[in-house]
Amino acid sequence: RDEQISTIKAAIEEKNIRFIVLQLTDIMGASKSIILPVSQIEKILSNETMFDGSSIDGFARIEESDMYLYPDLSTFLVLPWKACNGYSIARIICDVYSPNEEPFEGCPRQVLRKALEEAKGMGYEFYVGPEPEFYIFDRDEKGNAILENNDKAGYFDMAPLDKGEEVREHISLALEEAGFEVEAAHHECGPGQHEIDFKYADALSTADNIMTFKYIVRKIADDLGLFASFMPKPVEGIAGSGMHLNMSLFKDGKNIFFDPDAKNSLSDEAVHFIGGLLKHSKAITAVTNPIVNSYKRLVPGYEAPVYIAWSHKNRSPLVRVPAKRGTSTRVELRSPDPACNPYLALAVVLKAGLDGIKNKIEPPKSIAGNIYDMDLEERLEKSIDSLPISLYEAIEELAKSDTVKGALGKHVTEKFISAKLDEWDSYRKAVHSWEIEEYLKAH
Ligand code: ADP
Ligand code: MG
Ligand code: MG
Ligand code: MG
Ligand code: MG
């Protein structure tokens, strides 16, 4: 820690840092921050920065409103842009603590830490690589985001058809400057839709990285006069934005999902991890796909999963095992979208997978064919069930699942369910343009 502190202090001098952004994520997955001038660095480093937890949606009650930010010094980052007058800004991600110096149970980072501790107790390190997708839209004269862009390209297209290429370059450079190892950046299926993949890491770093990634993508798009959105389905009729999660467990530095002697070179742990994921998939969905709009993406016809099944090659099921073996052996969960709170999402998928390993849950047989081509009868015959079709259904599943509720803990479960039921209620009461179109003249 002393070493980290001296590195930070040296960077403050060298890089001309004038502001420190203390960043945290609320239960709903929104990024929150407090910006302090660098003169407050001693207070920051001695965990004395206070904030009012009750002012953050769904975070804490009035009675426990005094919260403390404990900066995780390993997340210190000089942001890849400048403040006013050319000064630099640094960012540190924080854990939230209560006044009695206990980690706050409503802090999403704490929820993930707990799940990781359980994995560690079993000898496992959990590694995750996400594939976040997003749209880049234009702004109107007033600067408001509009659902348009001058991009007519599709999957893997190249410039000049791909107008987003330049934007992606700017974003990739900023990400690299911020220490990301960008593995690939490509145009996605939708016009204006992109995917940038960065290297997998331990789950806590990956959840932090996802929050940093969204921050950087939004900021760079904004600087270019554009607007980046991670909304799961911004435009009807074209591909939604997902965030596949690639997962593996390591033991003593080795990927234990890989077993050269086993069937398909997949270890029992990998197979049982899949069994756990599939078993709990309905309840997990509430967390990995947490907004009303998430369910507009989980429909047939767009490569987003709908059915609860797994496959070695096909991209239609919920879980895919990519062909790569050795260190890259991984399980890909294809349902999550970038609206999720990554800390909570990684905690629940890990706990589901660990449950599979502990209880040796065998997944159903893997599916080779395209499930979208099967009719209902064939799916029933193969016992292929579907993911929840609405936020409400997903919340009902969550409320029934001790595994997922246990992963979130009592505090987060209560706050999450009540906020999501409010969200559903507000949606339920709204009269949508689809209804006007269908019914106004017909009735
Ligand atoms: P896809 O074939 O689904 O498009 P991508 O190549 O876009 O996959 O993304 C693969 C992701 O998986 C990257 O983030 C990569 O770092 C990650 N990954 C590779 N090996 C592992 C592993 N052993 N555990 C977890 N993630 C991994
Ligand atoms: Mg990909
Ligand atoms: Mg790729
Ligand atoms: Mg993709
Ligand atoms: Mg993928």
XYZ file of C-alpha atoms and ligand atoms in Angstrom:
474
model
C 0.000 0.000 0.000
C 2.826 2.391 0.816
C 4.264 1.665 -2.588
C 0.908 2.337 -4.286
C 0.611 5.623 -2.399
C 4.045 6.804 -3.480
C 3.298 5.828 -7.107
C 0.086 7.847 -6.965
C 1.803 10.841 -5.411
C 4.569 10.701 -7.996
C 1.985 10.564 -10.815
C 0.187 13.581 -9.366
C 3.416 15.587 -9.647
C 4.602 14.241 -12.993
C 1.310 14.242 -14.871
C 0.099 17.548 -13.492
C -3.038 16.000 -11.987
C -5.416 18.557 -10.458
C -8.556 16.490 -9.862
C -9.336 13.045 -8.484
C -12.586 11.371 -9.547
C -13.793 8.914 -6.903
C -16.022 6.465 -8.759
C -18.605 3.985 -7.531
C -21.492 2.044 -9.019
C -24.980 2.054 -7.527
C -27.196 -1.024 -7.274
C -28.939 -0.228 -10.566
C -25.579 -0.142 -12.336
C -25.253 3.620 -12.761
C -21.828 5.139 -12.405
C -21.570 7.774 -9.685
C -18.650 9.975 -8.811
C -17.349 12.699 -6.582
C -14.614 14.926 -7.927
C -12.127 16.276 -5.424
C -9.264 18.660 -6.018
C -5.900 17.057 -5.507
C -5.390 19.138 -2.348
C -7.664 16.587 -0.638
C -5.399 13.645 -1.451
C -4.507 12.852 2.181
C -8.181 12.680 3.120
C -8.884 10.492 0.075
C -6.042 8.095 0.876
C -7.049 7.734 4.504
C -10.593 6.643 3.552
C -12.191 9.761 4.998
C -14.223 10.883 1.997
C -17.875 10.889 3.033
C -21.041 10.958 0.976
C -24.758 10.768 1.592
C -25.750 7.215 0.666
C -29.451 7.932 0.955
C -29.244 10.380 -1.968
C -28.236 7.589 -4.322
C -31.212 5.691 -5.685
C -31.809 2.426 -3.895
C -28.521 2.600 -2.029
C -29.242 3.143 1.620
C -31.879 4.322 4.050
C -31.811 7.773 5.626
C -30.670 6.210 8.927
C -27.530 4.856 7.313
C -26.853 7.755 5.042
C -23.287 8.514 6.134
C -21.119 6.402 3.899
C -17.373 6.345 3.401
C -15.428 5.846 0.204
C -12.433 3.533 0.487
C -10.455 4.021 -2.724
C -9.058 0.803 -4.226
C -5.628 2.130 -5.065
C -5.004 -0.592 -7.641
C -7.660 1.093 -9.828
C -5.828 4.441 -9.980
C -5.973 5.645 -13.570
C -4.972 8.866 -15.284
C -7.947 9.517 -17.564
C -7.131 9.712 -21.283
C -8.386 13.306 -21.625
C -7.637 16.617 -20.008
C -9.496 18.849 -17.593
C -9.661 22.615 -18.130
C -6.363 24.445 -18.682
C -4.632 21.224 -19.739
C -4.558 19.698 -16.276
C -4.899 15.929 -15.938
C -7.596 14.049 -14.040
C -7.146 10.770 -12.236
C -9.818 8.261 -11.331
C -9.979 5.767 -8.460
C -12.763 3.185 -8.013
C -14.023 2.942 -4.448
C -15.550 0.431 -2.078
C -18.348 1.783 0.082
C -18.039 1.410 3.857
C -20.404 2.246 6.665
C -19.377 4.573 9.544
C -18.495 1.557 11.726
C -15.785 0.658 9.194
C -17.659 -2.365 7.842
C -18.003 -2.943 4.092
C -21.504 -1.785 3.109
C -23.672 -4.724 2.010
C -25.371 -2.535 -0.616
C -22.087 -1.911 -2.425
C -22.109 -3.964 -5.669
C -18.353 -4.402 -5.488
C -18.822 -5.987 -2.083
C -21.412 -8.399 -3.509
C -18.934 -9.558 -6.143
C -16.092 -9.771 -3.614
C -18.198 -12.154 -1.506
C -18.921 -14.448 -4.458
C -15.229 -14.417 -5.378
C -14.281 -15.352 -1.822
C -16.472 -18.418 -2.075
C -14.776 -19.390 -5.341
C -11.405 -18.825 -3.728
C -12.407 -21.141 -0.877
C -12.872 -23.837 -3.508
C -9.450 -22.986 -4.959
C -10.751 -21.086 -7.993
C -9.967 -17.766 -9.640
C -12.816 -16.536 -11.841
C -11.799 -14.976 -15.171
C -14.165 -13.066 -17.425
C -13.895 -11.446 -20.849
C -16.868 -9.303 -21.935
C -17.954 -8.339 -25.452
C -19.774 -5.039 -25.042
C -21.774 -3.750 -28.010
C -23.108 -0.227 -28.433
C -24.590 2.174 -30.946
C -23.175 5.511 -32.031
C -25.864 8.047 -32.869
C -25.854 11.630 -34.118
C -27.015 14.673 -32.226
C -29.438 17.319 -33.478
C -28.637 21.065 -33.618
C -29.532 21.407 -29.946
C -27.143 18.608 -29.042
C -29.838 16.080 -28.164
C -29.208 12.485 -29.146
C -31.288 11.245 -32.081
C -31.810 7.685 -33.267
C -29.985 8.384 -36.532
C -26.487 8.110 -37.873
C -24.891 8.329 -41.296
C -23.679 4.750 -41.141
C -25.118 2.166 -43.509
C -22.618 -0.593 -42.801
C -23.082 -4.041 -41.309
C -21.107 -6.768 -39.561
C -17.338 -6.525 -40.150
C -17.775 -3.923 -42.939
C -14.909 -1.589 -43.680
C -14.427 2.127 -44.237
C -15.643 4.210 -46.045
C -18.934 2.299 -45.796
C -18.235 1.968 -42.106
C -18.507 5.604 -40.963
C -17.924 4.463 -37.443
C -14.377 3.282 -38.152
C -12.869 6.621 -37.211
C -14.939 6.822 -34.032
C -13.834 3.317 -33.125
C -10.207 4.279 -33.688
C -10.533 7.251 -31.349
C -12.194 5.061 -28.737
C -9.652 2.235 -29.085
C -6.757 4.669 -28.711
C -8.272 6.185 -25.578
C -8.861 2.692 -24.182
C -5.259 1.705 -24.837
C -4.051 4.901 -23.225
C -6.139 3.908 -20.209
C -4.353 0.572 -20.039
C -6.884 -1.647 -21.813
C -5.599 -4.444 -24.019
C -8.004 -4.033 -26.944
C -8.236 -7.406 -28.685
C -10.602 -6.472 -31.491
C -12.802 -3.612 -32.580
C -15.313 -4.187 -35.323
C -18.515 -2.993 -36.859
C -21.530 -4.982 -35.644
C -24.694 -5.997 -37.518
C -26.709 -2.821 -37.004
C -25.990 0.489 -38.772
C -23.959 2.476 -36.248
C -23.422 -0.556 -34.038
C -19.966 -1.530 -32.778
C -18.184 -4.045 -30.631
C -14.854 -3.533 -28.913
C -13.391 -6.534 -27.112
C -10.745 -6.246 -24.462
C -8.700 -8.908 -22.767
C -10.206 -11.016 -20.042
C -9.109 -10.543 -16.442
C -10.125 -11.597 -12.934
C -13.814 -10.858 -12.428
C -13.428 -7.819 -10.146
C -11.036 -6.140 -12.590
C -13.375 -6.996 -15.461
C -16.395 -5.475 -13.723
C -14.308 -2.340 -13.021
C -13.112 -2.392 -16.633
C -16.678 -2.542 -17.959
C -17.591 0.583 -15.962
C -14.422 2.341 -17.167
C -15.076 1.173 -20.736
C -18.569 2.674 -20.788
C -17.237 5.914 -19.286
C -14.537 6.212 -21.969
C -16.788 5.227 -24.907
C -19.424 7.779 -23.886
C -16.890 10.528 -23.289
C -15.005 10.060 -26.573
C -18.240 9.869 -28.612
C -19.420 13.021 -26.863
C -16.153 14.831 -27.644
C -16.732 13.990 -31.323
C -20.236 15.485 -31.214
C -21.799 12.028 -31.272
C -23.704 9.957 -28.750
C -22.904 6.419 -27.610
C -25.691 4.274 -26.196
C -25.512 0.929 -24.427
C -29.305 0.585 -24.442
C -30.051 -3.080 -25.241
C -32.518 -2.436 -28.079
C -32.540 1.202 -29.174
C -34.087 0.651 -32.615
C -36.849 -1.806 -33.457
C -36.104 -4.189 -36.306
C -32.304 -4.136 -36.100
C -29.864 -5.948 -33.835
C -29.820 -5.081 -30.149
C -26.658 -4.583 -28.120
C -25.525 -7.417 -25.909
C -22.539 -8.060 -23.718
C -21.579 -11.724 -23.969
C -19.645 -12.943 -20.945
C -16.788 -15.373 -21.578
C -15.919 -17.225 -18.403
C -13.370 -19.672 -17.061
C -12.075 -20.895 -13.732
C -8.371 -21.157 -13.001
C -6.679 -23.206 -10.291
C -2.952 -22.790 -9.560
C -2.573 -20.698 -12.708
C -4.193 -23.312 -14.970
C -7.522 -23.112 -16.786
C -9.445 -26.000 -15.233
C -12.224 -25.886 -17.852
C -9.723 -27.550 -20.176
C -9.163 -31.287 -19.880
C -7.424 -32.837 -22.902
C -8.555 -36.326 -21.879
C -12.246 -35.553 -21.482
C -15.025 -35.555 -24.054
C -14.668 -32.422 -26.215
C -11.669 -31.597 -23.980
C -14.107 -30.061 -21.500
C -13.539 -30.858 -17.829
C -16.307 -32.018 -15.485
C -16.069 -28.616 -13.798
C -16.781 -26.862 -17.107
C -19.744 -29.127 -17.845
C -21.186 -28.736 -14.350
C -20.596 -24.974 -14.450
C -22.767 -24.946 -17.591
C -25.309 -27.128 -15.776
C -25.528 -24.545 -12.988
C -25.783 -21.628 -15.400
C -28.633 -23.264 -17.316
C -30.430 -24.345 -14.153
C -30.461 -20.816 -12.742
C -30.659 -18.988 -16.049
C -34.208 -17.666 -15.627
C -33.440 -16.015 -12.294
C -30.040 -14.787 -13.485
C -31.747 -12.983 -16.347
C -33.278 -10.412 -13.988
C -29.754 -9.270 -13.165
C -28.018 -9.733 -16.533
C -30.950 -8.140 -18.419
C -32.249 -5.676 -15.868
C -34.402 -3.164 -17.745
C -37.758 -3.293 -19.527
C -35.982 -2.726 -22.836
C -33.639 -5.717 -22.308
C -36.489 -8.038 -23.281
C -36.959 -6.357 -26.663
C -33.505 -7.709 -27.494
C -34.155 -11.274 -26.298
C -36.378 -12.141 -29.271
C -35.879 -14.621 -32.119
C -34.150 -13.528 -35.300
C -31.213 -11.381 -34.138
C -28.594 -13.791 -32.747
C -29.717 -12.925 -29.215
C -30.577 -15.966 -27.123
C -34.189 -16.890 -26.405
C -33.964 -20.573 -25.518
C -32.246 -22.240 -22.581
C -29.747 -24.566 -24.207
C -26.058 -24.893 -24.938
C -24.010 -25.678 -27.978
C -20.455 -26.161 -29.212
C -20.830 -24.295 -32.444
C -24.212 -22.768 -32.918
C -24.659 -19.130 -31.910
C -28.377 -19.358 -31.217
C -28.380 -20.895 -27.719
C -27.881 -19.226 -24.379
C -24.511 -20.826 -23.713
C -21.848 -21.476 -26.320
C -18.518 -23.198 -25.851
C -16.159 -21.619 -28.407
C -13.864 -24.058 -30.201
C -10.668 -22.655 -28.614
C -8.984 -25.003 -26.156
C -6.067 -24.799 -23.743
C -5.843 -21.529 -21.800
C -8.679 -20.077 -23.916
C -11.205 -22.787 -23.016
C -14.239 -20.847 -21.945
C -17.971 -20.816 -21.511
C -19.799 -17.966 -23.224
C -23.075 -16.727 -21.761
C -24.823 -14.806 -24.529
C -27.815 -13.267 -22.765
C -26.285 -10.387 -20.744
C -26.623 -6.861 -22.047
C -24.574 -3.765 -21.246
C -27.375 -2.240 -19.146
C -26.553 -4.718 -16.400
C -24.623 -3.899 -13.271
C -21.458 -5.892 -14.063
C -20.573 -6.494 -10.399
C -23.960 -8.040 -9.651
C -24.076 -9.883 -12.983
C -20.685 -11.527 -12.443
C -21.606 -12.413 -8.863
C -24.807 -14.221 -9.888
C -23.337 -16.093 -12.864
C -20.413 -17.227 -10.712
C -22.668 -18.451 -7.906
C -24.857 -20.296 -10.422
C -21.802 -21.963 -11.952
C -20.350 -22.873 -8.547
C -23.681 -24.380 -7.556
C -23.396 -26.521 -10.679
C -19.912 -27.677 -9.664
C -20.797 -28.329 -6.009
C -23.916 -30.303 -6.860
C -22.535 -31.890 -10.037
C -25.444 -30.564 -12.082
C -25.451 -32.223 -15.501
C -26.689 -29.909 -18.260
C -29.105 -31.320 -20.829
C -27.516 -32.621 -24.043
C -25.924 -29.882 -26.135
C -27.865 -28.798 -29.207
C -26.198 -28.871 -32.598
C -28.944 -27.458 -34.799
C -30.374 -23.966 -34.991
C -33.064 -23.769 -32.324
C -34.805 -20.937 -34.164
C -35.572 -23.392 -36.962
C -37.328 -25.795 -34.577
C -41.044 -25.539 -34.040
C -42.641 -25.594 -30.623
C -43.245 -29.361 -30.790
C -39.623 -30.149 -31.512
C -38.488 -27.836 -28.719
C -40.887 -29.472 -26.269
C -39.674 -32.902 -27.341
C -36.097 -31.842 -26.598
C -37.265 -30.074 -23.398
C -35.874 -26.719 -24.502
C -37.332 -24.052 -22.242
C -37.291 -20.275 -22.877
C -35.808 -17.315 -21.020
C -38.262 -14.929 -19.310
C -40.009 -12.756 -21.868
C -40.367 -9.671 -19.701
C -38.691 -7.914 -16.811
C -41.650 -8.845 -14.646
C -41.305 -12.561 -15.391
C -37.588 -12.362 -14.717
C -38.155 -10.653 -11.358
C -40.627 -13.393 -10.403
C -37.935 -15.968 -11.189
C -35.399 -14.046 -9.147
C -37.787 -13.868 -6.198
C -38.041 -17.694 -6.284
C -34.294 -18.357 -6.518
C -32.366 -18.811 -3.288
C -29.123 -19.116 -5.253
C -29.459 -15.754 -6.995
C -30.914 -14.007 -3.952
C -28.107 -15.499 -1.875
C -25.542 -14.120 -4.328
C -27.014 -10.616 -4.116
C -27.516 -10.654 -0.350
C -30.610 -9.462 1.484
C -30.063 -5.719 1.140
C -29.397 -5.676 -2.608
C -32.126 -8.233 -3.325
C -34.748 -6.079 -1.588
C -33.645 -2.806 -3.160
C -33.298 -4.394 -6.583
C -36.679 -6.119 -6.619
C -38.542 -3.092 -5.336
C -36.890 -0.717 -7.839
C -37.541 -3.131 -10.700
C -41.188 -3.620 -9.751
C -41.590 0.189 -9.763
C -39.954 0.320 -13.178
C -42.275 -2.388 -14.468
C -45.297 -0.636 -13.020
C -44.439 2.623 -14.733
C -43.987 0.771 -18.050
C -47.216 -1.162 -17.553
C -49.203 2.036 -17.110
C -47.760 3.733 -20.186
C -49.687 3.575 -23.462
C -47.170 2.809 -26.165
C -47.099 4.004 -29.767
C -47.533 0.384 -30.912
C -50.923 0.249 -29.182
C -52.091 3.505 -30.757
C -51.074 2.250 -34.171
C -52.792 -1.116 -33.710
C -55.916 -0.170 -31.812
C -56.929 3.484 -32.101
C -58.690 3.136 -35.444
C -59.563 -0.556 -35.123
C -61.702 -0.123 -32.025
P -16.691 -14.176 -30.052
O -16.109 -15.307 -30.811
O -17.824 -14.628 -29.188
O -17.044 -12.982 -30.909
P -14.573 -12.457 -29.035
O -13.314 -12.839 -29.697
O -15.270 -11.230 -29.535
O -15.546 -13.730 -29.022
O -14.324 -12.228 -27.459
C -13.753 -13.227 -26.686
C -13.520 -12.734 -25.257
O -13.164 -13.866 -24.464
C -12.386 -11.723 -25.118
O -12.727 -10.744 -24.178
C -11.239 -12.619 -24.574
O -10.272 -11.905 -23.837
C -12.025 -13.550 -23.678
N -11.318 -14.781 -23.274
C -10.347 -15.470 -23.909
N -9.933 -16.516 -23.153
C -10.652 -16.477 -21.995
C -10.684 -17.263 -20.801
N -9.904 -18.317 -20.621
N -11.555 -16.904 -19.838
C -12.369 -15.849 -19.983
N -12.384 -15.086 -21.079
C -11.538 -15.387 -22.080
Mg -17.354 -10.952 -30.326
Mg -14.743 -10.754 -31.879
Mg -20.982 -9.180 -31.094
Mg -19.454 -13.627 -28.377
